[in-house]
Coordinates of C-alpha atoms in Angstrom, one line a residue:
X1 CA 38.9 -93.7 -22.8
X2 CA 38.3 -94.5 -19.4
X3 CA 35.2 -93.0 -18.5
X4 CA 33.2 -90.5 -20.5
X5 CA 30.9 -88.1 -18.2
X6 CA 27.2 -86.6 -18.0
X7 CA 26.4 -84.1 -15.7
X8 CA 23.2 -81.9 -15.5
X9 CA 20.6 -80.9 -13.7
X10 CA 18.2 -83.6 -14.9
X11 CA 19.7 -86.0 -16.7
X12 CA 20.8 -86.8 -20.5
X13 CA 16.4 -87.9 -21.1
X14 CA 13.3 -87.0 -20.3
X15 CA 11.4 -83.7 -20.4
X16 CA 13.3 -81.7 -17.9
X17 CA 16.5 -83.2 -20.7
X18 CA 18.6 -80.3 -21.1
X19 CA 16.7 -77.2 -18.3
X20 CA 19.1 -74.9 -16.9
X21 CA 19.4 -75.8 -13.0
X22 CA 19.9 -74.2 -9.6
X23 CA 20.9 -76.3 -5.5
X24 CA 17.7 -73.9 -4.6
X25 CA 15.5 -75.9 -7.6
X26 CA 16.6 -78.8 -7.2
X27 CA 16.5 -79.0 -2.9
X28 CA 12.3 -77.5 -4.6
X29 CA 11.9 -80.4 -6.4
X30 CA 13.4 -83.5 -4.9
X31 CA 11.2 -83.3 -2.1
X32 CA 14.2 -82.2 0.8
X33 CA 12.6 -78.7 1.3
X34 CA 9.6 -79.7 2.3
X35 CA 11.2 -81.9 4.8
X36 CA 13.4 -79.1 6.1
X37 CA 12.9 -76.5 8.3
X38 CA 10.0 -75.9 11.2
X39 CA 7.0 -79.0 11.5
X40 CA 4.9 -75.1 11.3
X41 CA 7.4 -73.5 9.1
X42 CA 7.6 -72.7 5.1
X43 CA 10.0 -75.5 3.4
X44 CA 13.7 -74.5 3.9
X45 CA 16.8 -75.2 1.9
X46 CA 19.7 -76.8 3.4
X47 CA 22.3 -74.5 4.5
X48 CA 25.0 -75.4 1.7
X49 CA 24.5 -76.6 -2.3
X50 CA 24.1 -80.0 -0.8
X51 CA 22.3 -80.7 -4.3
X52 CA 26.2 -80.2 -5.8
X53 CA 27.9 -81.7 -3.2
X54 CA 25.7 -85.3 -3.7
X55 CA 26.4 -85.0 -7.1
X56 CA 30.1 -84.7 -6.6
X57 CA 30.3 -87.3 -4.4
X58 CA 28.0 -90.5 -6.9
X59 CA 30.8 -88.9 -10.0
X60 CA 33.6 -89.8 -7.6
X61 CA 32.4 -93.2 -6.7
X62 CA 31.0 -93.7 -10.4
X63 CA 34.2 -92.8 -12.4
X64 CA 36.4 -95.6 -9.8
X65 CA 33.5 -97.5 -10.8
X66 CA 34.3 -97.1 -14.2
X67 CA 38.5 -97.1 -13.7
X68 CA 38.1 -100.6 -11.8
X69 CA 36.1 -102.4 -14.4
X70 CA 38.6 -100.8 -17.3
X71 CA 41.3 -102.2 -15.0
X72 CA 39.3 -105.7 -15.3
X73 CA 38.9 -105.7 -18.7
X74 CA 36.2 -104.0 -19.5
X75 CA 35.6 -101.7 -22.0
X76 CA 35.1 -97.9 -20.9
X77 CA 32.4 -97.1 -19.8
X78 CA 29.8 -93.5 -20.0
X79 CA 27.4 -92.3 -16.8
X80 CA 24.8 -90.1 -16.7
X81 CA 24.2 -87.9 -13.8
X82 CA 21.7 -85.3 -13.0
X83 CA 21.4 -83.5 -9.6
X84 CA 17.8 -84.6 -8.9
X85 CA 18.6 -87.8 -9.3
X86 CA 21.3 -87.8 -6.9
X87 CA 19.3 -85.3 -3.9
X88 CA 16.4 -87.8 -4.6
X89 CA 18.4 -90.9 -3.4
X90 CA 19.9 -89.0 -0.6
X91 CA 16.5 -89.1 0.7
X92 CA 17.0 -92.8 1.8
X93 CA 15.0 -93.9 4.0
X94 CA 12.3 -91.1 4.0
X95 CA 11.6 -91.8 0.6
X96 CA 11.3 -95.8 0.4
X97 CA 8.4 -94.8 4.3
X98 CA 6.5 -92.5 1.4
X99 CA 7.0 -95.4 -0.7
X100 CA 5.4 -97.6 1.2
X101 CA 2.8 -95.8 3.3
X102 CA 1.9 -93.7 0.2
X103 CA 1.7 -91.1 2.8
X104 CA 3.0 -87.6 2.8
X105 CA 6.7 -86.9 4.8
X106 CA 6.3 -84.4 7.2
X107 CA 8.7 -82.2 8.7
X108 CA 10.0 -82.3 12.0
X109 CA 12.8 -79.6 12.5
X110 CA 15.4 -80.8 14.5
X111 CA 12.9 -83.0 15.8
X112 CA 12.8 -87.7 14.9
X113 CA 9.7 -89.0 13.9
X114 CA 10.4 -92.3 16.3
X115 CA 12.6 -91.6 19.0
X116 CA 11.7 -88.5 21.7
X117 CA 13.8 -87.2 22.6
X118 CA 15.8 -86.6 20.2
X119 CA 16.0 -83.0 18.8
X120 CA 17.7 -79.5 20.0
X121 CA 16.8 -77.8 23.3
X122 CA 17.9 -74.4 24.2
X123 CA 19.7 -74.0 27.4
X124 CA 20.9 -71.1 29.7
X125 CA 23.0 -68.7 27.5
X126 CA 22.9 -71.4 24.2
X127 CA 21.3 -75.4 22.8
X128 CA 22.1 -78.5 22.7
X129 CA 21.0 -81.4 20.7
X130 CA 19.8 -83.6 23.2
X131 CA 19.7 -87.7 21.2
X132 CA 17.9 -89.6 24.2
X133 CA 17.9 -93.4 21.7
X134 CA 17.1 -96.3 24.4
X135 CA 15.0 -96.3 27.8
X136 CA 18.0 -97.0 29.7
X137 CA 19.2 -93.4 29.1
X138 CA 15.9 -92.0 29.6
X139 CA 15.7 -93.4 33.1
X140 CA 19.8 -92.3 34.1
X141 CA 19.1 -88.7 32.5
X142 CA 15.6 -88.8 34.7
X143 CA 17.4 -89.7 37.8
X144 CA 20.3 -86.9 37.2
X145 CA 17.8 -84.0 36.8
X146 CA 16.5 -85.2 39.7
X147 CA 12.4 -86.5 37.8
X148 CA 12.9 -90.3 38.4
X149 CA 9.1 -90.0 38.9
X150 CA 8.8 -89.2 34.4
X151 CA 11.2 -92.2 33.8
X152 CA 8.0 -94.5 36.0
X153 CA 5.3 -92.5 34.5
X154 CA 3.7 -94.7 31.7
X155 CA 3.5 -92.1 29.8
X156 CA 7.5 -91.7 29.3
X157 CA 8.3 -94.4 30.5
X158 CA 9.2 -96.3 27.3
X159 CA 10.2 -94.3 23.5
X160 CA 6.5 -95.7 22.4
X161 CA 4.6 -94.1 24.7
X162 CA 7.3 -90.6 24.9
X163 CA 6.6 -90.5 21.3
X164 CA 2.9 -90.4 21.7
X165 CA 3.4 -88.3 24.2
X166 CA 5.0 -86.2 22.6
X167 CA 4.6 -82.4 23.1
X168 CA 3.7 -82.5 27.1
X169 CA 7.1 -84.0 27.2
X170 CA 8.8 -81.9 25.5
X171 CA 7.2 -78.9 26.9
X172 CA 8.2 -80.1 29.9
X173 CA 11.8 -80.2 28.9
X174 CA 12.4 -77.1 27.6
X175 CA 11.6 -75.4 31.0
X176 CA 14.3 -78.0 32.2
X177 CA 16.9 -77.8 29.7
X178 CA 16.7 -74.2 30.6
X179 CA 17.6 -73.7 33.7
X180 CA 21.3 -74.3 33.3
X181 CA 24.3 -73.2 31.0
X182 CA 25.3 -74.9 28.3
X183 CA 28.8 -76.1 29.9
X184 CA 26.7 -77.7 32.5
X185 CA 24.3 -79.9 30.8
X186 CA 27.5 -81.0 28.9
X187 CA 29.2 -82.4 32.0
X188 CA 26.3 -83.4 34.0
X189 CA 25.4 -85.6 30.3
X190 CA 29.1 -87.1 29.7
X191 CA 29.0 -88.4 33.4
X192 CA 25.5 -89.9 32.8
X193 CA 26.7 -91.4 29.2
X194 CA 23.5 -89.4 27.3
X195 CA 24.1 -88.7 24.2
X196 CA 24.7 -84.9 23.3
X197 CA 26.4 -82.2 21.7
X198 CA 26.2 -78.6 21.7
X199 CA 25.0 -76.6 19.2
X200 CA 28.2 -74.7 17.5
X201 CA 29.1 -72.2 15.0
X202 CA 31.1 -73.0 11.5
X203 CA 34.0 -70.7 13.1
X204 CA 33.8 -72.5 16.4
X205 CA 33.4 -76.5 14.4
X206 CA 36.7 -75.6 12.7
X207 CA 38.7 -74.4 15.4
X208 CA 37.7 -77.5 17.7
X209 CA 40.4 -79.8 19.1
X210 CA 39.1 -82.6 17.3
X211 CA 39.1 -80.8 13.7
X212 CA 42.4 -79.9 14.5
X213 CA 43.7 -83.6 15.9
X214 CA 41.9 -84.9 12.6
X215 CA 44.2 -82.2 10.5
X216 CA 41.0 -80.9 9.1
X217 CA 42.1 -77.2 8.5
X218 CA 44.8 -76.6 7.2
X219 CA 47.3 -73.5 6.7
X220 CA 48.7 -73.0 2.7
X221 CA 50.7 -70.2 0.9
X222 CA 50.3 -69.4 -2.9
X223 CA 52.1 -67.9 -5.7
X224 CA 51.7 -64.3 -4.3
X225 CA 53.0 -66.0 -0.9
X226 CA 50.3 -65.0 0.3
X227 CA 49.1 -67.2 3.3
X228 CA 45.8 -69.0 4.2
X229 CA 44.0 -71.5 6.0
X230 CA 41.9 -74.1 3.7
X231 CA 39.8 -77.4 5.2
X232 CA 41.3 -80.6 4.6
X233 CA 40.4 -83.9 2.8
X234 CA 38.0 -86.2 5.4
X235 CA 40.1 -89.4 3.8
X236 CA 42.9 -90.3 5.8
X237 CA 44.7 -92.9 4.8
X238 CA 45.9 -95.7 7.5
X239 CA 49.7 -95.6 5.1
X240 CA 50.0 -92.6 4.2
X241 CA 51.3 -89.1 5.7
X242 CA 48.6 -86.5 6.0
X243 CA 48.2 -84.1 3.0
X244 CA 48.2 -80.5 2.8
X245 CA 46.2 -79.1 0.8
X246 CA 47.7 -77.1 -2.7
X247 CA 46.5 -73.1 -2.0
X248 CA 43.9 -72.5 -5.3
X249 CA 45.9 -71.4 -8.6
X250 CA 46.3 -67.7 -9.9
X251 CA 45.0 -67.6 -13.7
X252 CA 47.5 -69.6 -16.5
X253 CA 49.8 -70.7 -12.9
X254 CA 49.4 -74.5 -14.0
X255 CA 49.2 -73.9 -17.8
X256 CA 52.0 -75.0 -19.4
X257 CA 52.5 -77.9 -16.6
X258 CA 49.1 -79.0 -17.7
X259 CA 50.4 -78.7 -22.1
X260 CA 53.6 -80.3 -21.3
X261 CA 52.8 -83.2 -18.8
X262 CA 49.9 -84.6 -19.4
X263 CA 48.5 -83.4 -23.2
X264 CA 52.8 -83.7 -24.8
X265 CA 53.1 -80.4 -26.1
X266 CA 56.4 -79.3 -27.1
X267 CA 58.5 -76.2 -25.0
X268 CA 58.5 -74.4 -28.3
X269 CA 54.8 -75.0 -28.4
X270 CA 53.7 -73.5 -25.7
X271 CA 56.2 -70.5 -25.7
X272 CA 54.9 -70.0 -28.9
X273 CA 50.5 -70.2 -27.8
X274 CA 52.3 -68.2 -24.8
X275 CA 53.7 -65.5 -27.1
X276 CA 50.6 -64.7 -29.2
X277 CA 48.3 -64.6 -25.4
X278 CA 46.4 -68.3 -25.9
X279 CA 47.9 -68.9 -22.2
X280 CA 47.6 -67.1 -19.4

């Protein structure tokens, strides 16, 4: 055995070992839900089953590490992963800040605790994320929107001052940002090199030029001749051509192939198993 793996909700040891878990539960128990959502609202889960995704990535990394160790002549490795552990580790700087300060992290909605303005604003027809991370960007922004006094105002001239006077400044910005459409803001902010992004829907993101250029959507055909689209892999090998994902298989479509090529079954054994209904 090269690598063996145990994945569960809470791991193989501890009081919760063996208990079932669901993404919603893990987001709640790990602290992720407590830091997600509007500041004065209720805790919110992330919009996808992120605990499963995070644990899957840790699983892949662990398996690769085990294979590398095996290649180096070390014995096979076994590892134990839990949804809770992996999600807790993913809190990174927020978790570390809590450990260092002893304070409970707040929910900030779309805002940033140490950078202002760094959040989503409503425009005349949608929403745009404004990420001004440097004072020079703030100065360009103020000149561009005909508010040069804001750049010189001691309440807003530096990022620490803007953080201190967050509520006042965000209220003023909210009024300004609603005066123009998202497209107009994109054009203006691009021209002055201020980081920003329109808030896209999922279908807009999938159909975007950047997704097309990066090969993130592929059309496939399944065994029944049905054509549909799938999300592609985010891993792009420099020395390999783009890889088109395979269509999801029908029930039992690859059973014979797996039994013969991976498990060493003879063709007559496969035929016998199929004849008594043991294969789909």
